Coordinates of C-alpha atoms (C1' of nucleotides) in Angstrom, one line a residue:
Chain C
M1 CA 137.3 86.3 125.5
A2 CA 135.1 84.3 122.8
D3 CA 134.2 87.1 120.5
L4 CA 130.6 87.4 121.3
I5 CA 127.2 86.6 118.2
Q6 CA 126.0 89.2 117.3
P7 CA 121.9 88.8 118.6
R8 CA 120.0 89.5 114.6
T9 CA 117.3 88.3 113.0
L10 CA 116.8 87.1 109.9
K11 CA 115.2 89.9 107.5
G12 CA 111.2 89.2 107.9
F13 CA 111.0 87.8 110.8
R14 CA 110.7 88.6 113.9
D15 CA 110.8 89.5 117.4
Y16 CA 108.2 89.9 120.0
L17 CA 107.7 91.7 123.4
P18 CA 105.1 91.3 125.8
Q19 CA 103.5 94.9 124.7
L20 CA 103.2 93.3 121.0
M21 CA 102.0 89.8 121.8
I22 CA 99.4 90.4 124.5
P23 CA 97.3 91.9 121.7
R24 CA 98.1 88.9 119.5
E25 CA 97.0 86.1 122.0
H26 CA 94.4 88.4 121.9
L27 CA 93.3 88.9 118.4
L28 CA 94.2 84.7 118.1
E29 CA 91.6 84.0 120.8
Q30 CA 88.4 86.6 119.3
A31 CA 89.2 84.3 116.0
R32 CA 88.9 80.8 117.2
R33 CA 86.3 81.6 120.1
V34 CA 84.2 83.8 116.8
Y35 CA 85.2 80.8 114.5
R36 CA 84.2 78.0 116.7
S37 CA 80.7 80.5 117.4
Y38 CA 80.4 79.3 113.2
G39 CA 80.8 75.5 114.6
F40 CA 84.3 75.7 112.8
A41 CA 86.3 73.2 114.1
P42 CA 90.4 73.0 114.1
I43 CA 92.9 71.2 112.9
D44 CA 96.6 71.0 113.0
T45 CA 99.1 70.5 110.2
P46 CA 102.9 70.6 110.1
A47 CA 104.8 73.6 109.2
L48 CA 107.0 71.3 106.8
E49 CA 105.8 69.5 103.2
Y50 CA 107.0 68.2 100.9
T51 CA 107.7 70.1 97.8
E52 CA 105.6 68.0 95.6
I53 CA 102.3 69.5 97.6
L54 CA 103.4 72.8 98.3
L55 CA 104.1 73.6 94.7
G56 CA 101.8 73.6 91.1
K57 CA 98.9 75.4 93.1
G58 CA 99.2 78.8 92.6
G59 CA 101.9 79.3 89.5
E60 CA 104.8 80.5 89.7
E61 CA 105.0 82.9 91.4
S62 CA 104.4 81.6 94.6
D63 CA 106.1 79.0 93.4
K64 CA 109.4 80.6 94.5
Q65 CA 108.1 82.6 97.5
L66 CA 109.4 78.8 98.9
Y67 CA 111.3 78.3 101.5
R68 CA 113.0 74.8 100.0
F69 CA 115.7 72.9 101.1
T70 CA 116.8 69.5 100.9
D71 CA 116.4 67.6 104.7
H72 CA 118.7 65.0 106.5
G73 CA 117.0 62.2 105.2
G74 CA 117.2 64.1 101.3
R75 CA 113.8 65.1 100.8
D76 CA 112.6 67.4 99.3
V77 CA 111.0 69.4 101.2
A78 CA 109.1 72.9 102.0
L79 CA 107.6 75.7 104.6
R80 CA 104.5 75.8 103.7
F81 CA 103.5 79.0 102.7
D82 CA 99.5 79.7 103.4
L83 CA 97.4 77.0 105.3
T84 CA 94.4 76.8 102.9
V85 CA 97.4 73.7 100.1
P86 CA 97.9 71.7 103.4
F87 CA 94.7 72.2 103.8
A88 CA 93.6 71.0 100.6
R89 CA 96.6 67.3 101.5
F90 CA 94.4 67.6 105.1
A91 CA 90.7 67.4 103.3
A92 CA 92.1 64.8 100.6
E93 CA 93.9 61.8 103.1
H94 CA 91.6 62.3 105.5
M95 CA 88.4 63.1 103.8
G96 CA 86.8 59.4 104.6
Q97 CA 86.6 60.1 108.2
L98 CA 85.7 63.6 108.0
G99 CA 82.6 63.4 105.5
T100 CA 80.6 67.4 104.2
P101 CA 80.5 69.8 104.8
F102 CA 83.4 70.1 106.5
K103 CA 84.0 73.3 108.7
R104 CA 87.3 73.7 109.2
Y105 CA 89.5 76.0 111.7
H106 CA 92.9 76.7 111.0
M107 CA 96.3 79.2 112.9
G108 CA 99.3 79.0 112.4
P109 CA 102.7 80.4 110.7
V110 CA 103.6 80.5 107.3
W111 CA 106.2 81.7 105.2
R112 CA 106.8 82.8 102.2
G113 CA 110.2 84.3 100.8
E114 CA 109.5 87.4 99.2
N115 CA 111.3 90.9 99.6
T116 CA 109.7 92.7 102.6
Q117 CA 107.1 96.0 103.4
R118 CA 105.7 97.5 105.8
G119 CA 103.4 95.0 106.5
R120 CA 104.6 92.1 104.5
F121 CA 106.5 90.0 106.8
R122 CA 109.0 86.7 105.7
E123 CA 107.5 84.6 107.8
F124 CA 104.0 85.5 109.1
W125 CA 100.5 84.4 111.0
Q126 CA 96.9 83.3 108.7
C127 CA 94.2 82.8 110.6
D128 CA 92.3 80.0 108.4
F129 CA 88.3 79.1 108.4
D130 CA 87.4 76.9 105.3
T131 CA 84.2 75.3 104.2
I132 CA 84.3 72.1 102.1
G133 CA 82.2 69.9 100.6
T134 CA 79.3 72.5 99.6
T135 CA 78.6 74.8 96.7
A136 CA 75.8 75.9 98.6
N137 CA 75.7 80.0 98.2
A138 CA 74.7 80.1 101.9
A139 CA 78.3 80.0 102.7
D140 CA 80.1 82.2 101.2
I141 CA 77.2 84.5 102.7
E142 CA 78.4 82.5 105.8
V143 CA 82.1 84.1 105.2
V144 CA 80.7 87.9 104.5
L145 CA 79.1 87.4 108.2
V146 CA 82.0 85.9 110.1
I147 CA 84.7 87.9 108.7
H148 CA 81.9 91.3 109.6
D149 CA 81.7 90.2 113.4
L150 CA 86.1 88.9 113.9
F151 CA 86.4 92.6 113.5
Q152 CA 83.3 93.6 115.8
A153 CA 84.9 91.7 117.6
L154 CA 88.5 92.9 118.0
G155 CA 87.3 96.2 118.3
I156 CA 87.2 97.5 114.8
D157 CA 85.4 99.7 113.2
R158 CA 86.4 101.3 110.8
F159 CA 86.2 98.8 107.4
T160 CA 85.1 97.4 104.3
I161 CA 85.2 93.7 103.1
H162 CA 85.0 94.0 99.2
V163 CA 83.8 90.9 97.3
N164 CA 83.2 90.0 94.0
N165 CA 82.4 86.4 91.9
R166 CA 84.8 85.6 89.5
L167 CA 82.0 83.4 87.7
I168 CA 80.6 87.2 86.1
L169 CA 84.7 88.2 83.8
N170 CA 84.3 84.3 83.5
G171 CA 81.1 84.2 81.9
L172 CA 82.5 87.2 80.0
L173 CA 85.5 85.8 79.2
E174 CA 83.9 82.3 78.3
E175 CA 81.4 84.9 75.8
L176 CA 84.4 86.8 74.5
D177 CA 86.3 83.9 73.3
L178 CA 89.1 84.5 75.9
A179 CA 88.4 81.6 78.4
G180 CA 91.9 80.1 77.8
K181 CA 93.6 84.2 78.7
T182 CA 91.8 84.8 82.1
K183 CA 95.1 85.0 83.2
E184 CA 96.2 87.2 81.2
M185 CA 93.5 88.9 81.6
L186 CA 93.4 89.4 85.5
I187 CA 96.9 90.6 85.3
A188 CA 96.1 93.3 82.7
L189 CA 93.0 95.1 85.0
D190 CA 94.6 94.0 88.0
K191 CA 97.1 97.7 86.0
L192 CA 93.5 99.7 86.0
P193 CA 94.2 102.0 88.8
K194 CA 98.0 102.9 87.9
I195 CA 97.9 102.8 84.1
G196 CA 93.9 103.4 83.1
R197 CA 91.8 101.8 80.5
D198 CA 93.8 102.5 77.5
G199 CA 96.7 101.0 78.8
V200 CA 94.8 98.4 79.8
S201 CA 93.9 97.8 76.8
A202 CA 96.7 97.7 75.3
V203 CA 98.3 95.0 77.5
M204 CA 95.3 93.2 76.4
S205 CA 95.6 93.8 72.8
E206 CA 100.2 93.0 73.6
K207 CA 99.6 89.8 75.7
A208 CA 95.8 88.2 74.1
N209 CA 95.5 89.5 70.9
V210 CA 92.7 91.1 72.1
T211 CA 90.1 93.6 69.8
L212 CA 89.4 96.9 70.9
Q213 CA 85.8 96.1 71.1
Q214 CA 86.8 92.6 73.7
A215 CA 88.2 95.3 76.5
E216 CA 86.1 97.7 76.3
R217 CA 83.5 95.4 77.8
L218 CA 85.6 94.5 79.5
L219 CA 86.4 97.9 80.7
N220 CA 83.0 98.1 81.5
L221 CA 83.0 95.5 84.0
A222 CA 86.3 96.4 86.1
E223 CA 85.5 99.9 85.5
M224 CA 81.7 99.8 87.1
Q225 CA 80.8 102.4 90.0
G226 CA 78.4 103.1 91.7
T227 CA 76.3 101.7 95.7
N228 CA 75.2 97.9 95.7
V229 CA 72.1 97.7 94.5
E230 CA 73.6 100.5 90.8
I231 CA 76.3 97.8 90.8
L232 CA 73.5 95.4 90.2
A233 CA 71.2 96.3 88.1
R234 CA 74.0 97.4 85.7
L235 CA 75.4 94.5 86.1
G236 CA 72.5 92.9 85.2
Q237 CA 71.2 94.3 82.2
E238 CA 74.9 94.3 80.6
F239 CA 76.1 90.9 81.2
G240 CA 73.3 88.8 82.5
G241 CA 72.5 87.6 78.6
N242 CA 76.2 84.8 80.3
A243 CA 74.1 81.9 81.7
K244 CA 77.3 82.3 83.6
A245 CA 77.7 85.7 85.0
A246 CA 73.8 85.2 85.2
E247 CA 75.0 82.6 88.4
G248 CA 77.6 85.0 89.7
I249 CA 75.3 88.2 89.3
H250 CA 72.6 86.3 91.5
R251 CA 75.1 84.4 94.1
L252 CA 75.7 88.5 94.5
E253 CA 72.7 89.7 94.8
E254 CA 71.8 87.2 96.8
L255 CA 74.7 87.5 99.6
V256 CA 74.1 91.4 99.9
S257 CA 70.2 90.6 100.5
T258 CA 71.1 87.7 102.6
V259 CA 73.9 89.8 105.1
K260 CA 71.3 92.6 105.6
A261 CA 68.7 90.7 106.6
A262 CA 71.3 88.4 109.1
G263 CA 71.4 92.5 110.2
V264 CA 75.3 93.4 109.2
P265 CA 75.2 97.3 108.2
E266 CA 75.4 97.4 104.7
D267 CA 78.4 100.0 104.8
K268 CA 80.7 96.7 105.6
V269 CA 79.7 94.9 101.8
K270 CA 81.4 96.9 99.3
L271 CA 80.4 94.8 95.6
D272 CA 83.8 96.3 94.1
L273 CA 84.4 94.5 90.6
S274 CA 88.2 95.2 90.5
I275 CA 89.4 92.5 92.9
A276 CA 90.1 89.2 91.0
R277 CA 93.2 87.5 93.7
G278 CA 96.3 86.6 92.2
L279 CA 95.5 83.0 92.9
D280 CA 94.5 80.9 90.3
Y281 CA 92.2 78.6 92.7
Y282 CA 89.7 80.7 93.0
T283 CA 86.3 80.1 90.7
G284 CA 83.4 82.2 92.6
A285 CA 82.9 84.7 95.0
V286 CA 86.4 86.5 96.1
Y287 CA 86.9 88.7 99.3
E288 CA 89.6 90.8 100.1
T289 CA 88.5 93.5 103.5
F290 CA 90.4 97.0 103.3
L291 CA 91.1 98.7 107.4
T292 CA 89.4 102.4 106.6
D293 CA 92.5 104.4 107.5
L294 CA 94.7 102.0 106.4
P295 CA 94.3 101.0 102.8
K296 CA 98.1 101.0 101.6
I297 CA 98.4 98.4 104.1
G298 CA 96.5 96.8 101.7
S299 CA 94.1 93.5 102.2
V300 CA 94.0 92.7 105.7
C301 CA 91.5 89.0 105.5
S302 CA 90.9 87.6 102.7
G303 CA 89.8 84.4 100.4
G304 CA 87.0 83.5 98.0
R305 CA 85.1 80.1 96.5
Y306 CA 87.4 77.3 94.3
D307 CA 84.8 74.1 92.8
N308 CA 88.3 72.3 93.2
L309 CA 90.9 72.2 95.7
A310 CA 92.4 69.2 96.5
K311 CA 92.2 67.9 92.9
L312 CA 95.5 67.2 92.8
F313 CA 95.7 65.6 95.7
T314 CA 91.8 62.8 94.5
K315 CA 89.2 62.5 92.5
Q316 CA 87.2 63.0 94.6
E317 CA 85.4 66.9 93.8
L318 CA 86.0 69.1 97.2
P319 CA 84.9 72.8 96.2
G320 CA 84.7 75.4 98.9
V321 CA 85.3 78.5 100.6
G322 CA 86.9 80.2 102.6
A323 CA 88.4 83.2 104.1
S324 CA 92.5 83.9 105.9
L325 CA 92.7 86.3 108.3
G326 CA 96.0 88.2 108.6
L327 CA 97.7 88.6 112.3
D328 CA 100.3 89.6 111.7
R329 CA 99.7 92.0 108.5
L330 CA 96.1 93.3 111.0
L331 CA 98.2 93.4 113.5
A332 CA 101.0 95.5 112.3
A333 CA 98.2 98.0 111.1
M334 CA 96.6 98.2 114.1
E335 CA 100.2 99.7 115.9
E336 CA 100.5 101.8 113.5
L337 CA 96.8 103.2 114.3
N338 CA 97.1 103.3 118.0
L339 CA 94.5 100.6 118.1
L340 CA 97.0 98.3 120.4
Q341 CA 97.1 99.5 124.3
S342 CA 100.0 99.3 125.6
V343 CA 100.1 96.9 128.7
A344 CA 102.8 94.1 129.5
T345 CA 102.2 92.1 132.0
P346 CA 98.7 89.9 131.4
A347 CA 98.1 90.0 135.3
P348 CA 96.1 92.9 136.0
V349 CA 96.5 92.7 140.1
F350 CA 100.2 93.7 142.0
V351 CA 100.6 92.5 145.2
V352 CA 102.6 94.9 146.9
Q353 CA 105.8 92.9 149.2
F354 CA 105.2 95.4 151.8
D355 CA 107.5 93.4 154.1
A356 CA 109.1 90.0 152.9
Q357 CA 108.1 88.3 156.0
Y358 CA 104.7 88.3 154.7
L359 CA 105.6 86.5 151.9
G360 CA 103.4 83.5 152.4
K361 CA 100.3 85.5 153.6
Y362 CA 101.1 88.3 150.3
Q363 CA 101.1 84.6 147.8
K364 CA 98.3 83.1 149.8
M365 CA 96.2 86.2 148.9
A366 CA 98.0 86.2 145.5
R367 CA 96.1 81.9 144.8
T368 CA 93.2 82.6 146.3
L369 CA 92.6 85.3 144.0
R370 CA 93.7 83.0 141.7
A371 CA 91.7 80.7 142.5
A372 CA 88.3 83.4 140.9
G373 CA 90.3 83.2 137.9
I374 CA 91.6 86.9 138.8
G375 CA 95.8 86.9 137.1
V376 CA 97.8 88.5 140.2
E377 CA 101.9 89.1 140.2
V378 CA 103.4 89.2 143.6
Y379 CA 106.7 91.8 144.0
P380 CA 110.0 89.8 144.0
D381 CA 111.7 92.2 146.5
A382 CA 110.1 94.1 149.0
K383 CA 111.5 97.7 147.4
K384 CA 109.8 101.1 148.9
V385 CA 106.2 101.1 148.2
G386 CA 106.5 104.2 146.0
Q387 CA 108.7 101.9 143.3
Q388 CA 106.8 98.8 143.6
L389 CA 104.1 101.0 142.8
Q390 CA 105.8 103.3 140.6
F391 CA 106.2 99.8 138.5
A392 CA 102.7 98.2 139.4
E393 CA 101.1 101.7 135.9
K394 CA 103.8 101.9 134.0
R395 CA 103.3 98.2 133.8
G396 CA 100.0 98.3 133.3
F397 CA 98.5 96.2 135.7
K398 CA 94.7 98.3 137.1
I399 CA 95.2 97.3 140.6
A400 CA 97.3 96.9 143.6
L401 CA 97.3 95.3 146.8
I402 CA 98.7 97.0 150.0
A403 CA 99.2 95.0 153.3
G404 CA 101.6 95.4 156.8
P405 CA 101.4 96.0 159.6
D406 CA 98.7 97.8 160.7
E407 CA 96.2 96.5 157.8
F408 CA 97.4 93.5 158.6
A409 CA 96.7 93.8 162.8
Q410 CA 93.1 95.1 162.3
G411 CA 91.9 92.4 159.3
V412 CA 92.2 93.8 155.6
W413 CA 94.2 95.2 153.1
K414 CA 94.3 98.0 151.1
I415 CA 92.5 98.1 147.6
K416 CA 94.0 100.8 145.8
D417 CA 92.7 101.9 141.8
L418 CA 96.0 102.4 139.9
A419 CA 94.5 104.5 137.7
K420 CA 92.6 106.9 139.2
R421 CA 94.8 106.4 142.5
E422 CA 92.2 106.3 144.8
E423 CA 92.6 103.8 147.6
A424 CA 90.5 101.8 149.8
S425 CA 89.8 99.3 153.4
I426 CA 89.1 96.3 152.6
P427 CA 88.9 93.4 155.3
A428 CA 90.5 90.3 154.6
N429 CA 87.2 88.1 153.5
D430 CA 86.2 91.4 150.5
V431 CA 88.7 91.2 148.8
L432 CA 88.3 89.1 145.7
A433 CA 84.2 90.4 146.4
V434 CA 85.4 94.0 145.3
L435 CA 88.6 93.4 142.5
S436 CA 86.0 91.0 140.8
G437 CA 83.3 93.7 140.3
K438 CA 86.9 96.5 140.1
L439 CA 87.9 94.1 137.4
Chain E
rG1 C1' 113.8 89.0 92.7
rU2 C1' 114.6 94.8 90.2
rG3 C1' 114.7 100.2 91.3
rG4 C1' 115.3 104.2 95.4
rG5 C1' 115.7 105.9 100.0
rU6 C1' 117.6 105.4 105.4
rG7 C1' 121.1 103.5 108.9
rU8 C1' 124.1 107.3 115.0
rA9 C1' 123.2 105.3 123.2
rG10 C1' 116.5 101.7 124.7
rC11 C1' 113.0 105.9 122.1
rU12 C1' 113.6 110.7 118.8
rC13 C1' 117.9 113.5 116.4
rA14 C1' 122.2 116.6 116.6
rG15 C1' 127.2 116.5 114.8
rU16 C1' 129.7 122.5 110.7
rU17 C1' 134.0 121.8 103.7
rG18 C1' 137.1 114.2 107.0
rG19 C1' 140.7 117.0 111.8
rU20 C1' 142.3 115.8 119.3
rU21 C1' 138.9 111.6 125.0
rA22 C1' 131.2 111.5 120.1
rG23 C1' 126.4 115.7 121.9
rA24 C1' 120.5 116.6 123.5
rG25 C1' 116.2 115.2 124.5
rC26 C1' 113.5 112.3 126.0
rG27 C1' 113.6 106.8 128.6
rU28 C1' 117.3 104.3 132.7
rC29 C1' 118.7 103.4 137.9
rA30 C1' 120.2 105.3 142.0
rG31 C1' 119.4 109.3 145.9
rA32 C1' 116.3 112.8 148.5
rC33 C1' 111.6 110.3 150.5
rU34 C1' 113.2 103.4 156.6
rG35 C1' 104.7 102.8 154.8
rU36 C1' 102.4 105.1 149.0
rG37 C1' 103.4 106.4 142.5
rG38 C1' 103.0 110.5 137.5
rA39 C1' 106.2 117.1 140.6
rU40 C1' 111.3 119.0 140.8
rC41 C1' 116.3 118.5 142.6
rU42 C1' 120.9 115.8 142.8
rG43 C1' 124.1 111.8 140.5
rA44 C1' 125.1 107.9 137.0
rA45 C1' 125.3 104.0 133.6
rU46 C1' 124.8 103.1 128.4
rG47 C1' 127.1 103.5 121.6
rU48 C1' 132.8 98.8 118.9
rC49 C1' 128.9 106.3 115.3
rG50 C1' 124.1 98.2 111.4
rC51 C1' 128.1 96.3 110.0
rC52 C1' 133.2 94.7 106.7
rG53 C1' 137.1 96.3 103.8
rG54 C1' 139.4 100.5 100.9
rU55 C1' 140.9 106.5 100.7
rU56 C1' 143.8 109.2 104.0
rC57 C1' 148.9 111.3 107.8
rG58 C1' 143.4 112.0 110.1
rA59 C1' 136.4 108.6 109.1
rG60 C1' 130.7 109.2 112.1
rU61 C1' 131.5 112.5 108.5
rC62 C1' 134.3 110.0 101.8
rC63 C1' 135.1 105.0 98.2
rG64 C1' 133.2 100.2 97.4
rG65 C1' 130.7 95.3 99.2
rU66 C1' 127.2 93.5 102.9
rC67 C1' 122.8 93.1 106.5
rA68 C1' 118.6 95.3 108.4
rC69 C1' 114.6 98.4 107.4
rC70 C1' 111.2 102.2 104.6
rC71 C1' 108.9 103.3 99.0
rA72 C1' 107.4 101.9 94.7
rC73 C1' 107.4 97.3 90.1
rC74 C1' 105.7 92.4 90.9
rC75 C1' 102.3 90.5 94.6
rC76 C1' 99.6 89.3 98.1
rA77 C1' 98.0 88.5 104.6

RNA sequence: GUGGGUGUAGCUCAGUUGGUUAGAGCGUCAGACUGUGGAUCUGAAUGUCGCCGGUUCGAGUCCGGUCACCCACCCCA
C-alpha cells in the first residue's frame, strides 16, 4: 500500500514520444549529413563543467541562467548553457592537436534555468557548427550556405536568414566616440520596434548620455530598410567613411554576391541591420534564421563571428565563425505548423502473424529484408488479420506482408500497400526486389 | 526573475447562483466478423475534477498556497 510517486517532469523539461522523437532524430540526421558535407568534424564535450569555465562570457544574464551546484567532491560545477563556451575551452585545451583552420560540429543538450515559453525550454538540443582559426570572409559566407542547405535538407522552404555585421555599428560608435557604450546602445536599439524612434533616443540619452544628433545617426542605421542592394548602397553612402564600418559593409557585399553566385536564391538572405544579438562575444557577422510562417517563435538558427573566442583560456588568438541550430525550438515550430509526419514506427514493413506455427518463416523473411536494410516488425500475437492490419496502419507502416497456409503452399507472399489498400501475390524469392522498389 | 491567463477521462470540452453515486464527443479495448483494416451496431474500461490546505452542514464550483502550461517583459535556440 505504498503511496505512488506522481510521474512528472520538471518545468521546461520534456519527454519525447515516438511520434516526436522519430522526426527529431530525422532532424539530427540531416544536420549531421549537411555539416559533414562541408567538412565539419564531430566533437563532444561533457555536459558538466567547472563553473569558472562557463562564467563570464556572455554577461550576467547567462550567468543567472546557469544550473549550478556543488558536486560530491565539493567542486563548484554547472551544466553547460550553450555549446560555444565549452568549445572555446575545448579548442584552447586541444589546439595543439587540432591545427587551424578547424571546423567542427557538435550536437547535444544544453540547459538554461530561465522562464519557459513556447519554443523555449530549460533543456534543449543545439546543433552547432563553427570554423575557427581564420578570419576569412569565406568562412562567414559558408555559414549562410550551411544554414540554407540545412533547411533545404529538412524540407523547409519558407525561411529567411537575416544577416548583419557588427563592424558597421561598432565603427559608427567609434566615430561617435561611444565605443565604450556598445552594450547600452545594442540594448536600446533592440527596443526600436517596441518603443519607437523617440523612445530609443530617450533611453540612449538616459543610459549613455548620447546627444540627439548621435542618436539620430544610430537610428538611421538601425532603421534602414529595403532590398539588399538598396541597403548596401545607402550603407556605403552614409557610413562608408569609417574604416571599420566600411570593412563590415564590404564583407556584407561580398557575402550577398557570393551566396547568390553559389546558387542560393536571393530571397533566402536578408540584410537586417536591426539584429544585434545579445551575446557580447560577437564582433562581426551575425545571423538569425526565421520561419516565414512562425516568426514569433524566434530564431531557429543563429550565430555569428567572434574575434577571439578562447581568450579566457589561452593567449593564442582564435577567431571563428559559426551558428547553432535550435533543434527543439525548430521541432516545436514544425509541430505547430503541421510539418511533421505522424509516424509511430521507424520500420516500414509489417509482417502479419497469421498463425503462430509459421513464426519461424515470418522471422526468416523479416531477417532477409532487414539484412537488405529494410526495417521490419513481426506482430507478436496471432490475432485476427483485420486487427493486425488496423494496428499496422495506425502505427504508420507502409507495407504489410501476409502469408498463411495457402500462400506457403503456393510459395508466395501477399504484399499489401496499407495506404492504397492494394495487395498482390509475389513469389517468395521476389519479395525483397519488389519491396525495394516500393520503399 | 516580474506581471497576466489557464488547469475537469488518452484528446477536445460541458458542468446552471457551491447541494445527492461528475458528463458528452472523439479515441482505446472486446464482440458481431475462426484469412484481411478506414462503415455500422452492441458492450466495456478510464477521472484522487493539477496538487495541498482553508471557508462551509456540504466545493469541480469560493479563498490561499503550490506545481505545470500559455502570453507579455527580459533574454535567447
